[in-house]
Amino acid sequence: MIVAGVDIGSQTSKAVVLKEDHVFRSALFPTGTDLYAVARKVVENAAQELGHTFDDIQRIVATGYGRVSVPFAADTMSEITCNAVGAYHFYPDARLVVDIGGQDSKAIKINDEGKVVNFAMNDKCAAGTGRFLEVAAETLGVSVAELAALSRRSGNRIRISSTCTVFAQTEIVSLIARRTPQEDIAAGLHESIVSRVYGLINSIGPGDTGRVVMTGGVARNDAIVSLLASTMKREITVPEDPQIVTAFGAALVAKSRLGSE
Amino acid sequence: MQSILDNLKLRYSRRNSEIVKWKDDTGGKVIGCLPMYFPEEFVHAAGLLPVTLFGGNGPITHANRHLMTNACGAVRSTFEDLLSGKYDALDGVAAVLICDQVRFFFQVWSLDHEFAFFHQMWRPFNMSEASRPFLLNELKRLKSGLEEFAGKAITPDKLRESIRLFNETRSLMRALNDIRKTRPGLLKSSDLAKAIAAGMIMPKEEYNSLLKKLLVQAQDLECEPGEKPKIMVCGHPCGMPEEEILDLIEEMGAVIVGDDFFTGSRYFSVDVPCSGDPVEAYADFYLGLTPCTTYHYPQNWIEQDRSLSTYGDYVADYVLENGIQGVILLREMYCDPFDLEFVMLKKRLEEQNIAHITLNTGHEAGSLETQRTRIQGYLEMLSL
Ligand code: SF4
C-alpha cells in the first residue's frame, strides 16, 4: 500500500507519502501561484524520498486551500478533519488541536475517538496568523526567528492595539519612531497573536482535560507556544514536524478509503 | 420547469425595471414595502401593487454618508438603491418597524426623499394577546391611509379577496419548498429563495399562475434521494441569503430541508384566516406567526417554567421533528435582533446536542474560500 496526502496551504505546500507500518516521508515547498505544479512536485518529492515514484501511489487525498486544484487527488477533505486525524494519530490523548498556519488559525476540539466535535477558524483577515508575524518582522527589519528571540528578551511588553495586519504595521512604524525598544514591540506582537488565538480557542469551549497539540508553521515559534501555554494555563505539545500533521492526516484518510474500496 | 424558474429569477434580478414596466403597462401605482411582515394584502385591496424592496449587492458608495457604520447590510444596501435613484418610479413606501435599524433608516429616508405615500406601521414587539388592541389600531390606521391615497374604500370583501389570493401564493410557495425538501437536487436553495422573492415583486395573479404551471411540470420529475446529511439553515433576517453560500452547502453534499429565511419559510408558513372580520384576522395572523428574532415573548420571561428563547425552541423542535442532522447559522453582520437572540439560540442547540456552525455573512462579508473550508469541515464532522 502506498498512499499520499497533500496539503496546499496559502504559503506552503506539504505532502506525506505513506506505506505499510506508517513508514512515511514528507516534502514541503512554497506554494507560489501554480497550484497544480506545486502539488505534483511536492508529492513526487515525498515519493522519491521513500524510494518510489508518483505512479506508485494508489490513492491521494488533497487538503488545504488549494485542495480543489489537485486533479490527481481521488478526494478532497477539509484541513479541519485532516488536521484532527493527523494529530490524533500522533497523540491519541489529544483533545484540542491549535493550528496556526500562513493565513489562518484554527482551534479544533476532538473526542476520544478522534472525531471533530467543534471547531473555529479565524475570521476574514490575517490577524492571528503566521502572515501577521511575517509582516511585522519585515517592518522591524528582522526575520521571524529573530522576532521570537527578541520577544524573549523584552522587559516591558507593549500592547499592540490593532488586530488588523496592515494597521498593526502602521502601529509598529510609529512605535519605532518613538524609539520603543524592538524587544518590547516583538513581545507585544507575540502577545497580540496569542490573544487572538486564545479567543478563538475559547469560542469552541475547549474543555480542560486531554492533551493540547499545536501544529502548523507557527508552532515552530517557541515564544508563541510558551506564551499560549501560560495564557491557557495548559501544557502544549508540539509534534516533531508540526507543519506536516495535516498532510499526514490526509494520507491516513487516503489509506482508510483505499482499504474500504 | 427550468424555463419558468429562469423567468422568475430574471424578474427578481431586474426588480427595479419591473416596476417601471408594470406602471407603463397598467397605469397603476406601486408601493414599495420594506421587509419584513408588511401586510401586502391591504395595499392590494386598495388597487395598488405592493413590491418588497430588496437591496442590491453592489458596493455601498452613497449610503455610508447618511448611516452609522454598524447599519446592517439590508438597511445599507436598500438606502444605497434609494440614493442612486433605483426607487424613483415608486409612488409610495411603507414599512412595518420591525427593528430599530429599520425605524431609524426609514425616518432618515422620510427626511431625504418625499413620496406621495409614506407610512410607518408600528408592530408591537410583545407578541401576546395584550398587544391585540394596539395591533388592530395600527392595521386600521394603515387601511385608512391607503384608502385616502388610493381614493378607494378597502371593503371587508375586497380585503378578504386579497387575503385569499395571497394565501394561494403562500400555499403554492409551500409546494415549491416541498420539492426542495423531498426531491433534493431538483431545486437549488438559492433558486428557491429567488423564486420566492420574485413572488414579492410581481403581481400575485401572474405569479400564482406561473407557479401553478411550474408545479405541474415538476410533478413527474424524479431524483435520487441518496444518503446526504440533512441541514437546516437559519438567519438572514431581512434580505436575500448569499447565493454562493447556499450553493456551497449543496455542492458539498448536504440537503437543505428547512430554512427560516424571509425569502423562505418565514414568508409562506402561515396563512391569514379567511373567515370573520379581515382586519381582526390579520391581527390573528401576526399573533400566530412562526417565531422570529424580531419579536419578544415577555410572558416567557415572567413565567419561570417557560423557555427564554421561543425562537431557539422553534429551531430546535424543527430540527428534531424533521430528522435533521445539523444547523448552519447564517449570521447577518450587524443585525442586532439576530445577535441578541443568537446566544440563547446557540445554548438551546447545545442543550439538544444539535451540531451547528455559524457563518458570518452579509453585505461585503468575508472570503468565500474560508467559508468553503468551514462548510466542508462541518459536513465532514456530521458524516464521518
Ligand atoms: S432585522 Fe436585522 S437585517 Fe433586518 S433590518 Fe433589522 S437589523 Fe437589518
mmCIF file of N, CA and C and ligand atoms in Angstrom, chain B residues 36 72 74-75 98-99 101-102 237-238 294 332 334-337, ligand 1:
data_model
loop_
_atom_site.group_PDB
_atom_site.id
_atom_site.type_symbol
_atom_site.label_atom_id
_atom_site.label_comp_id
_atom_site.label_asym_id
_atom_site.label_seq_id
_atom_site.Cartn_x
_atom_site.Cartn_y
_atom_site.Cartn_z
ATOM 1 N N MET B 36 -39.724 43.286 7.046
ATOM 2 C CA MET B 36 -40.439 42.081 6.737
ATOM 3 C C MET B 36 -41.873 42.263 7.228
ATOM 4 N N CYS B 72 -26.944 47.377 9.299
ATOM 5 C CA CYS B 72 -26.872 46.046 8.686
ATOM 6 C C CYS B 72 -26.875 46.175 7.158
ATOM 7 N N ALA B 74 -28.836 44.884 4.933
ATOM 8 C CA ALA B 74 -30.149 45.099 4.318
ATOM 9 C C ALA B 74 -30.475 46.591 4.290
ATOM 10 N N VAL B 75 -30.229 47.254 5.410
ATOM 11 C CA VAL B 75 -30.530 48.677 5.512
ATOM 12 C C VAL B 75 -29.597 49.496 4.608
ATOM 13 N N ILE B 98 -39.861 46.817 12.182
ATOM 14 C CA ILE B 98 -39.546 45.520 12.806
ATOM 15 C C ILE B 98 -38.368 45.592 13.754
ATOM 16 N N CYS B 99 -37.515 46.608 13.587
ATOM 17 C CA CYS B 99 -36.339 46.708 14.453
ATOM 18 C C CYS B 99 -35.912 48.178 14.482
ATOM 19 N N GLN B 101 -33.170 49.503 13.586
ATOM 20 C CA GLN B 101 -32.450 49.945 12.382
ATOM 21 C C GLN B 101 -33.423 50.365 11.294
ATOM 22 N N VAL B 102 -34.487 49.582 11.111
ATOM 23 C CA VAL B 102 -35.480 49.944 10.098
ATOM 24 C C VAL B 102 -36.179 51.248 10.495
ATOM 25 N N PRO B 237 -32.114 37.646 8.612
ATOM 26 C CA PRO B 237 -33.461 38.125 8.886
ATOM 27 C C PRO B 237 -34.180 38.821 7.733
ATOM 28 N N CYS B 238 -33.546 39.715 7.004
ATOM 29 C CA CYS B 238 -34.345 40.521 6.079
ATOM 30 C C CYS B 238 -34.068 40.361 4.599
ATOM 31 N N THR B 294 -37.125 39.064 15.663
ATOM 32 C CA THR B 294 -37.547 40.460 15.796
ATOM 33 C C THR B 294 -38.772 40.636 16.706
ATOM 34 N N GLU B 332 -26.143 37.403 9.897
ATOM 35 C CA GLU B 332 -26.061 38.676 9.164
ATOM 36 C C GLU B 332 -25.304 39.659 10.052
ATOM 37 N N TYR B 334 -24.142 42.765 11.885
ATOM 38 C CA TYR B 334 -24.774 43.984 12.409
ATOM 39 C C TYR B 334 -26.293 43.917 12.501
ATOM 40 N N CYS B 335 -26.854 42.712 12.454
ATOM 41 C CA CYS B 335 -28.302 42.601 12.679
ATOM 42 C C CYS B 335 -28.490 42.393 14.173
ATOM 43 N N ASP B 336 -28.878 43.458 14.875
ATOM 44 C CA ASP B 336 -28.925 43.325 16.339
ATOM 45 C C ASP B 336 -30.018 42.378 16.842
ATOM 46 N N PRO B 337 -31.222 42.320 16.222
ATOM 47 C CA PRO B 337 -32.185 41.352 16.753
ATOM 48 C C PRO B 337 -31.643 39.916 16.704
HETATM 49 S S1 SF4 C 1 -33.979 42.736 11.363
HETATM 50 FE FE1 SF4 C 1 -31.754 42.699 11.170
HETATM 51 S S2 SF4 C 1 -31.349 42.516 8.957
HETATM 52 FE FE2 SF4 C 1 -33.473 43.193 9.226
HETATM 53 S S3 SF4 C 1 -33.339 45.415 9.073
HETATM 54 FE FE3 SF4 C 1 -33.299 44.876 11.253
HETATM 55 S S4 SF4 C 1 -31.120 44.776 11.712
HETATM 56 FE FE4 SF4 C 1 -31.292 44.689 9.487
#
